[in-house]
Amino acid sequence: MTQSSVTQTLAYLEQLLETRLFERHARGVRPTSACEDLLPVAKQLLFGIEQGAEVVAARQHRGRGTVRVVASVGAMNGLLVDSLPRFGELHPKITIHLVEGEGDDQLLSISRGEVDLVVCRRPQVIPEGWRFEHLRDDRFAVLGWINHPLAARKALRWQALADETWLITPTGSAARARFDELTAEFPHSANIYPVVTRSPAMLWRVLRTEKVLTLLPINFARPLIEAREVCELDVRPLNLLEPLGVLRPLTESSEATELLRAYLGDASAVHEQAGSHSRKNSRRAP
């Protein structure tokens, strides 16, 4: 836009809103407090326009539509990293727009109508007009490097971990709350690694390079356990967690959304059957 076009547009906006948006001065302009209040709204409008353009482009180029998905990190690792690539092979004309989000971000996306499916742990309160479908059980696990000195030990008691160094997640997470409860049983304060984070990249890096342990939901760490980059120590019991699953609207969804929801359900059922078979075989092994 030319400078004159910008000036005319701003003058029109100020006249329309009956509010001064910018203060003019010798070197240009500065935003007024009213302008600063409107800025987040303007950004949201632009974001909505961008999303709309992506949806239209996906429909034109892929043919069967788009599914907007918000997923927690645990659900991303425990459900989607394996399922979505396979779904893409089966349905190459469906585009998945995947965004990472926890708790409040998920609810905000639902309230704004910005999401078709939310893949997450079962929330304490289900949003009105939505339902939760259970897909996969979850529990806490003590994790460490595959060659950690305790990796080969069987039936470890929690007290046996009192002298280990722990990589912990921030206050407010379910894993941190359970860790604090369990370590209260230690004869002394737990040894804490100097980085406190829930960043998967940092957690995995430290676990693979340092002699530390961490307490996390098993599904959060599933990809690295299956890749044999970290291992679960044989420590019991550590408590079940709310299951992972899908929040879906009660109203009719698009064909693409229904295909993805059904596929996630089928993939989780196959996974649970395989896990049950594996556990039975391990109990039969001498």
Coordinates of N, CA, C and O in Angstrom, one line a residue, residues 134-265:
H134 N -13.0 -42.4 25.1 CA -11.8 -43.1 25.6 C -11.1 -43.9 24.5 O -11.7 -44.7 23.9
L135 N -9.8 -43.6 24.4 CA -9.1 -44.3 23.4 C -7.9 -45.2 24.0 O -7.7 -46.3 23.5
R136 N -7.2 -44.6 25.0 CA -6.1 -45.4 25.5 C -5.9 -45.1 27.0 O -5.9 -43.9 27.4
D137 N -5.6 -46.1 27.7 CA -5.3 -46.0 29.2 C -3.9 -45.4 29.3 O -3.1 -45.4 28.4
D138 N -3.7 -44.8 30.5 CA -2.4 -44.1 30.8 C -2.1 -44.3 32.2 O -3.0 -44.6 33.1
R139 N -0.8 -44.2 32.6 CA -0.3 -44.3 33.9 C 1.0 -43.6 34.0 O 1.6 -43.3 33.0
F140 N 1.5 -43.4 35.3 CA 2.8 -42.9 35.5 C 3.9 -44.0 35.3 O 3.6 -45.1 35.5
A141 N 5.1 -43.5 35.0 CA 6.2 -44.4 34.8 C 7.5 -43.7 35.2 O 7.6 -42.5 35.0
V142 N 8.4 -44.4 35.8 CA 9.7 -43.9 36.1 C 10.6 -44.3 34.9 O 10.8 -45.4 34.5
L143 N 11.2 -43.2 34.3 CA 12.0 -43.4 33.1 C 13.4 -43.0 33.2 O 13.8 -42.1 34.0
G144 N 14.3 -43.6 32.5 CA 15.7 -43.3 32.5 C 16.4 -43.7 31.2 O 15.7 -44.3 30.3
W145 N 17.6 -43.4 31.1 CA 18.4 -43.9 29.9 C 18.4 -45.4 29.8 O 18.4 -46.1 30.8
I146 N 18.5 -45.9 28.6 CA 18.4 -47.3 28.4 C 19.5 -48.1 29.1 O 19.3 -49.2 29.5
N147 N 20.6 -47.4 29.3 CA 21.7 -48.1 30.1 C 21.9 -47.5 31.5 O 23.0 -47.6 32.1
H148 N 20.8 -47.0 32.0 CA 20.9 -46.5 33.4 C 21.2 -47.7 34.3 O 20.7 -48.8 34.1
P149 N 22.0 -47.5 35.4 CA 22.4 -48.7 36.3 C 21.2 -49.4 36.8 O 21.3 -50.6 37.2
L150 N 20.0 -48.8 37.0 CA 18.9 -49.4 37.6 C 18.0 -50.1 36.5 O 16.9 -50.7 36.8
A151 N 18.3 -49.9 35.2 CA 17.4 -50.3 34.2 C 17.1 -51.8 34.2 O 16.0 -52.3 33.8
A152 N 18.1 -52.6 34.6 CA 17.9 -54.1 34.6 C 17.3 -54.6 35.9 O 17.1 -55.8 36.0
R153 N 17.2 -53.8 36.9 CA 16.7 -54.3 38.2 C 15.2 -54.5 38.1 O 14.4 -53.9 37.5
K154 N 14.7 -55.6 38.8 CA 13.3 -56.0 38.9 C 12.7 -55.6 40.2 O 13.3 -55.6 41.2
A155 N 11.4 -55.3 40.1 CA 10.6 -55.0 41.3 C 11.2 -54.0 42.3 O 11.4 -54.3 43.4
L156 N 11.6 -52.9 41.7 CA 12.3 -51.9 42.6 C 11.2 -51.2 43.5 O 10.1 -51.0 43.1
R157 N 11.6 -51.0 44.7 CA 10.8 -50.3 45.7 C 11.1 -48.8 45.6 O 12.2 -48.4 45.2
W158 N 10.1 -48.0 45.8 CA 10.2 -46.5 45.6 C 11.4 -46.0 46.5 O 12.1 -45.1 46.1
Q159 N 11.5 -46.5 47.7 CA 12.6 -46.0 48.6 C 14.0 -46.3 48.0 O 14.9 -45.6 48.3
A160 N 14.1 -47.3 47.1 CA 15.4 -47.5 46.5 C 15.9 -46.4 45.6 O 17.0 -46.4 45.1
L161 N 15.0 -45.5 45.2 CA 15.3 -44.4 44.3 C 15.6 -43.1 45.0 O 15.8 -42.1 44.4
A162 N 15.7 -43.2 46.3 CA 15.9 -41.9 47.1 C 17.2 -41.2 46.8 O 17.2 -39.9 46.9
D163 N 18.2 -41.9 46.4 CA 19.5 -41.2 46.2 C 19.7 -40.9 44.7 O 20.8 -40.4 44.4
E164 N 18.7 -41.1 43.9 CA 18.9 -40.8 42.4 C 18.6 -39.3 42.2 O 18.0 -38.6 43.0
T165 N 19.1 -38.8 41.1 CA 18.9 -37.4 40.6 C 17.7 -37.4 39.7 O 17.6 -38.2 38.8
W166 N 16.8 -36.4 39.9 CA 15.5 -36.4 39.3 C 15.4 -35.2 38.3 O 15.6 -34.1 38.7
L167 N 14.9 -35.5 37.1 CA 14.5 -34.4 36.2 C 13.0 -34.2 36.3 O 12.3 -35.1 36.1
I168 N 12.6 -33.0 36.8 CA 11.2 -32.9 37.1 C 10.5 -31.9 36.2 O 11.1 -31.0 35.5
T169 N 9.2 -31.9 36.1 CA 8.4 -31.0 35.3 C 7.9 -29.9 36.2 O 8.0 -29.9 37.4
P170 N 7.4 -28.8 35.6 CA 7.0 -27.6 36.5 C 5.8 -27.9 37.4 O 5.0 -28.8 37.2
T171 N 5.7 -27.1 38.4 CA 4.6 -27.1 39.3 C 3.3 -26.9 38.5 O 3.2 -26.1 37.7
G172 N 2.3 -27.7 38.9 CA 1.0 -27.6 38.2 C 0.7 -28.8 37.3 O -0.4 -29.0 36.9
S173 N 1.8 -29.5 36.9 CA 1.5 -30.7 36.0 C 1.2 -31.9 36.9 O 1.5 -31.9 38.1
A174 N 0.4 -32.8 36.3 CA 0.0 -34.0 37.1 C 1.3 -34.8 37.5 O 1.3 -35.4 38.6
A175 N 2.3 -34.9 36.6 CA 3.5 -35.6 37.0 C 4.2 -35.0 38.2 O 4.7 -35.7 39.0
R176 N 4.3 -33.7 38.2 CA 4.9 -33.0 39.3 C 4.2 -33.2 40.6 O 4.8 -33.5 41.7
A177 N 2.8 -33.2 40.6 CA 2.1 -33.4 41.8 C 2.3 -34.8 42.3 O 2.5 -35.0 43.6
R178 N 2.3 -35.8 41.5 CA 2.5 -37.2 41.9 C 4.0 -37.4 42.4 O 4.2 -38.0 43.4
F179 N 4.9 -36.7 41.7 CA 6.3 -36.8 42.2 C 6.5 -36.2 43.6 O 7.2 -36.8 44.4
D180 N 5.9 -35.1 43.8 CA 6.0 -34.5 45.2 C 5.4 -35.4 46.2 O 5.9 -35.5 47.4
E181 N 4.3 -36.0 45.9 CA 3.6 -37.0 46.9 C 4.6 -38.1 47.2 O 4.8 -38.5 48.3
L182 N 5.2 -38.7 46.2 CA 6.0 -39.9 46.3 C 7.3 -39.6 47.0 O 7.8 -40.3 47.9
T183 N 7.9 -38.5 46.7 CA 9.2 -38.1 47.3 C 9.1 -37.7 48.7 O 10.1 -37.6 49.4
A184 N 7.9 -37.4 49.1 CA 7.7 -37.0 50.5 C 8.0 -38.2 51.4 O 8.2 -38.1 52.6
E185 N 8.0 -39.4 50.8 CA 8.3 -40.7 51.6 C 9.8 -40.9 51.7 O 10.2 -41.8 52.4
F186 N 10.6 -40.1 51.0 CA 12.1 -40.3 51.0 C 12.6 -39.9 52.4 O 12.0 -39.0 53.0
P187 N 13.7 -40.5 52.9 CA 14.3 -40.1 54.1 C 14.9 -38.7 54.1 O 15.2 -38.1 55.1
H188 N 15.2 -38.1 52.9 CA 15.7 -36.8 52.8 C 15.2 -36.2 51.5 O 14.5 -36.8 50.7
S189 N 15.4 -34.9 51.3 CA 14.9 -34.2 50.1 C 15.5 -34.8 48.8 O 16.6 -35.3 48.8
A190 N 14.6 -34.9 47.8 CA 15.1 -35.5 46.5 C 16.1 -34.6 45.9 O 16.1 -33.4 46.0
N191 N 17.1 -35.3 45.2 CA 18.1 -34.6 44.4 C 17.5 -34.2 43.1 O 17.1 -35.0 42.3
I192 N 17.4 -32.9 42.8 CA 16.8 -32.4 41.6 C 17.8 -31.9 40.6 O 18.7 -31.1 41.0
Y193 N 17.6 -32.3 39.4 CA 18.5 -31.8 38.3 C 18.2 -30.3 38.1 O 17.0 -29.9 38.2
P194 N 19.2 -29.5 37.8 CA 19.0 -28.0 37.7 C 18.1 -27.5 36.6 O 17.9 -26.3 36.5
V195 N 17.6 -28.3 35.7 CA 16.6 -27.9 34.7 C 15.3 -28.4 35.0 O 15.1 -29.6 35.2
V196 N 14.3 -27.5 35.1 CA 12.9 -28.0 35.4 C 12.1 -27.6 34.1 O 12.0 -26.4 33.7
T197 N 11.5 -28.6 33.4 CA 10.9 -28.3 32.1 C 9.9 -29.4 31.8 O 9.9 -30.5 32.3
R198 N 9.0 -29.0 30.9 CA 8.1 -30.0 30.3 C 8.4 -30.1 28.7 O 7.6 -30.7 28.0
S199 N 9.4 -29.5 28.3 CA 9.8 -29.5 26.9 C 10.2 -30.9 26.5 O 11.2 -31.4 27.0
P200 N 9.6 -31.6 25.6 CA 10.0 -33.0 25.2 C 11.4 -33.0 24.7 O 12.2 -33.9 25.1
A201 N 11.8 -32.1 23.9 CA 13.2 -32.1 23.3 C 14.2 -32.0 24.5 O 15.2 -32.8 24.5
M202 N 14.0 -31.2 25.5 CA 15.0 -31.1 26.6 C 14.9 -32.3 27.5 O 15.9 -32.8 27.9
L203 N 13.7 -32.8 27.8 CA 13.6 -34.0 28.6 C 14.3 -35.2 28.0 O 15.1 -35.9 28.6
W204 N 14.1 -35.4 26.7 CA 14.7 -36.6 26.0 C 16.2 -36.4 26.0 O 17.0 -37.3 26.2
R205 N 16.7 -35.2 25.7 CA 18.1 -34.9 25.6 C 18.8 -35.2 27.0 O 19.8 -35.9 27.0
V206 N 18.2 -34.7 28.1 CA 18.8 -34.9 29.4 C 18.8 -36.4 29.8 O 19.8 -37.0 30.3
L207 N 17.7 -37.1 29.5 CA 17.5 -38.5 29.9 C 18.6 -39.3 29.1 O 19.1 -40.3 29.7
R208 N 18.9 -39.0 27.9 CA 19.8 -39.8 27.1 C 21.3 -39.5 27.4 O 22.2 -40.2 27.0
T209 N 21.5 -38.4 28.1 CA 22.9 -38.0 28.3 C 23.3 -37.9 29.7 O 24.5 -37.8 30.0
E210 N 22.4 -37.9 30.6 CA 22.7 -37.7 32.1 C 22.2 -38.9 32.9 O 21.2 -39.6 32.4
K211 N 22.8 -39.2 34.0 CA 22.3 -40.3 34.9 C 21.2 -39.8 35.8 O 21.4 -39.5 36.9
V212 N 20.0 -39.6 35.1 CA 18.9 -39.0 35.9 C 17.7 -39.9 35.6 O 17.7 -40.7 34.7
L213 N 16.7 -39.7 36.5 CA 15.4 -40.4 36.3 C 14.3 -39.3 36.2 O 14.5 -38.2 36.7
T214 N 13.2 -39.7 35.7 CA 12.0 -38.7 35.6 C 10.7 -39.5 35.8 O 10.7 -40.7 35.5
L215 N 9.7 -38.9 36.3 CA 8.4 -39.5 36.4 C 7.5 -38.8 35.5 O 7.2 -37.6 35.6
L216 N 6.9 -39.6 34.5 CA 6.1 -39.0 33.5 C 5.0 -40.0 33.1 O 5.1 -41.2 33.3
P217 N 3.9 -39.5 32.4 CA 2.9 -40.4 31.9 C 3.6 -41.3 30.9 O 4.4 -40.9 30.0
I218 N 3.2 -42.6 30.9 CA 3.9 -43.6 30.0 C 3.6 -43.2 28.5 O 4.5 -43.4 27.7
N219 N 2.4 -42.7 28.2 CA 2.2 -42.4 26.8 C 3.0 -41.2 26.3 O 3.3 -41.0 25.1
F220 N 3.3 -40.3 27.2 CA 4.2 -39.1 26.9 C 5.5 -39.6 26.3 O 6.1 -39.0 25.4
A221 N 6.0 -40.7 26.9 CA 7.4 -41.2 26.5 C 7.3 -42.4 25.6 O 8.4 -42.9 25.2
R222 N 6.1 -42.8 25.1 CA 6.0 -44.0 24.3 C 6.9 -44.1 23.1 O 7.6 -45.1 22.9
P223 N 7.0 -43.0 22.3 CA 7.9 -43.1 21.1 C 9.3 -43.4 21.4 O 10.0 -44.2 20.7
L224 N 9.9 -42.8 22.5 CA 11.3 -43.1 22.8 C 11.5 -44.5 23.5 O 12.5 -45.1 23.3
I225 N 10.4 -44.9 24.2 CA 10.5 -46.3 24.8 C 10.5 -47.3 23.7 O 11.3 -48.2 23.7
E226 N 9.6 -47.1 22.7 CA 9.5 -48.1 21.6 C 10.8 -48.0 20.7 O 11.2 -49.0 20.1
A227 N 11.4 -46.9 20.6 CA 12.7 -46.7 19.9 C 13.9 -47.2 20.7 O 15.0 -47.1 20.2
R228 N 13.7 -47.6 22.0 CA 14.7 -48.1 22.9 C 15.8 -47.0 23.1 O 17.0 -47.3 23.3
E229 N 15.3 -45.7 23.2 CA 16.2 -44.7 23.6 C 16.1 -44.3 25.1 O 17.1 -43.8 25.6
V230 N 15.0 -44.6 25.6 CA 14.8 -44.5 27.1 C 14.1 -45.8 27.5 O 13.5 -46.5 26.7
C231 N 14.1 -46.1 28.8 CA 13.4 -47.3 29.3 C 12.6 -47.0 30.5 O 12.8 -46.0 31.2
E232 N 11.6 -47.8 30.8 CA 10.8 -47.7 32.0 C 11.4 -48.6 33.1 O 11.6 -49.8 32.8
L233 N 11.7 -48.1 34.3 CA 12.1 -48.9 35.4 C 11.0 -49.7 36.0 O 9.8 -49.2 35.9
D234 N 11.3 -50.8 36.5 CA 10.2 -51.7 37.1 C 9.9 -51.3 38.5 O 10.4 -51.8 39.5
V235 N 9.1 -50.2 38.6 CA 8.7 -49.6 39.9 C 7.2 -49.6 39.9 O 6.5 -49.1 39.0
R236 N 6.6 -50.2 41.0 CA 5.2 -50.3 41.1 C 4.8 -50.0 42.6 O 5.6 -50.3 43.5
P237 N 3.6 -49.5 42.9 CA 2.7 -49.0 41.9 C 2.9 -47.5 41.8 O 3.4 -46.8 42.7
L238 N 2.5 -46.9 40.6 CA 2.7 -45.5 40.4 C 1.4 -44.8 40.0 O 1.4 -43.6 39.6
N239 N 0.2 -45.5 40.1 CA -1.1 -44.8 39.9 C -1.5 -44.7 38.4 O -0.6 -44.4 37.6
L240 N -2.7 -45.0 38.2 CA -3.3 -44.7 36.9 C -3.6 -43.2 36.7 O -3.7 -42.5 37.6
L241 N -3.7 -42.8 35.4 CA -4.1 -41.5 35.1 C -5.4 -41.5 34.3 O -5.8 -42.6 33.8
E242 N -6.0 -40.3 34.2 CA -7.2 -40.3 33.3 C -6.7 -40.7 31.9 O -5.6 -40.4 31.4
P243 N -7.6 -41.4 31.2 CA -7.2 -42.0 29.9 C -7.0 -40.9 28.8 O -7.6 -39.7 29.0
L244 N -6.4 -41.2 27.7 CA -6.3 -40.3 26.6 C -7.5 -40.7 25.6 O -7.9 -41.8 25.6
G245 N -7.9 -39.7 24.9 CA -9.0 -39.9 24.0 C -9.3 -38.7 23.1 O -8.5 -37.8 23.0
V246 N -10.5 -38.6 22.6 CA -10.9 -37.6 21.7 C -12.1 -36.8 22.2 O -13.1 -37.5 22.6
L247 N -12.1 -35.5 22.3 CA -13.2 -34.7 22.5 C -13.8 -34.4 21.1 O -13.1 -33.9 20.2
R248 N -15.1 -34.7 21.0 CA -15.8 -34.4 19.7 C -17.1 -33.7 19.9 O -17.7 -33.9 21.0
P249 N -17.5 -32.9 19.0 CA -18.8 -32.3 19.1 C -20.0 -33.2 19.0 O -19.9 -34.2 18.2
L250 N -21.1 -33.0 19.7 CA -22.3 -33.8 19.5 C -23.0 -33.6 18.2 O -23.8 -34.5 17.8
T251 N -22.8 -32.4 17.7 CA -23.5 -32.1 16.4 C -22.7 -32.9 15.2 O -21.6 -33.4 15.4
E252 N -23.4 -32.9 14.1 CA -22.8 -33.7 13.0 C -21.5 -33.0 12.5 O -21.4 -31.8 12.4
S253 N -20.5 -33.9 12.2 CA -19.2 -33.4 11.8 C -19.0 -33.7 10.3 O -19.8 -34.4 9.7
S254 N -18.0 -33.1 9.7 CA -17.7 -33.4 8.3 C -17.3 -34.8 8.1 O -16.9 -35.5 9.0
E255 N -17.3 -35.2 6.9 CA -16.9 -36.6 6.5 C -15.4 -36.8 6.9 O -15.1 -37.8 7.5
A256 N -14.6 -35.8 6.6 CA -13.2 -35.9 6.9 C -12.9 -36.1 8.4 O -12.1 -36.9 8.9
T257 N -13.7 -35.3 9.3 CA -13.6 -35.4 10.7 C -14.0 -36.8 11.2 O -13.3 -37.4 12.1
E258 N -15.1 -37.3 10.7 CA -15.6 -38.6 11.1 C -14.6 -39.7 10.7 O -14.4 -40.7 11.4
L259 N -14.0 -39.6 9.5 CA -13.0 -40.6 9.1 C -11.8 -40.6 10.1 O -11.4 -41.7 10.5
L260 N -11.3 -39.5 10.4 CA -10.2 -39.4 11.4 C -10.6 -39.9 12.7 O -9.8 -40.7 13.3
R261 N -11.7 -39.5 13.3 CA -12.1 -40.0 14.6 C -12.3 -41.5 14.6 O -11.8 -42.2 15.5
A262 N -12.9 -42.1 13.6 CA -13.1 -43.5 13.5 C -11.7 -44.2 13.4 O -11.5 -45.3 14.0
Y263 N -10.8 -43.6 12.6 CA -9.5 -44.3 12.5 C -8.7 -44.3 13.8 O -8.1 -45.3 14.1
L264 N -8.8 -43.2 14.5 CA -8.1 -43.1 15.8 C -8.6 -44.2 16.8 O -7.9 -44.8 17.5
G265 N -9.9 -44.4 16.7 CA -10.5 -45.4 17.6 C -10.1 -46.8 17.2 O -9.7 -47.6 18.1

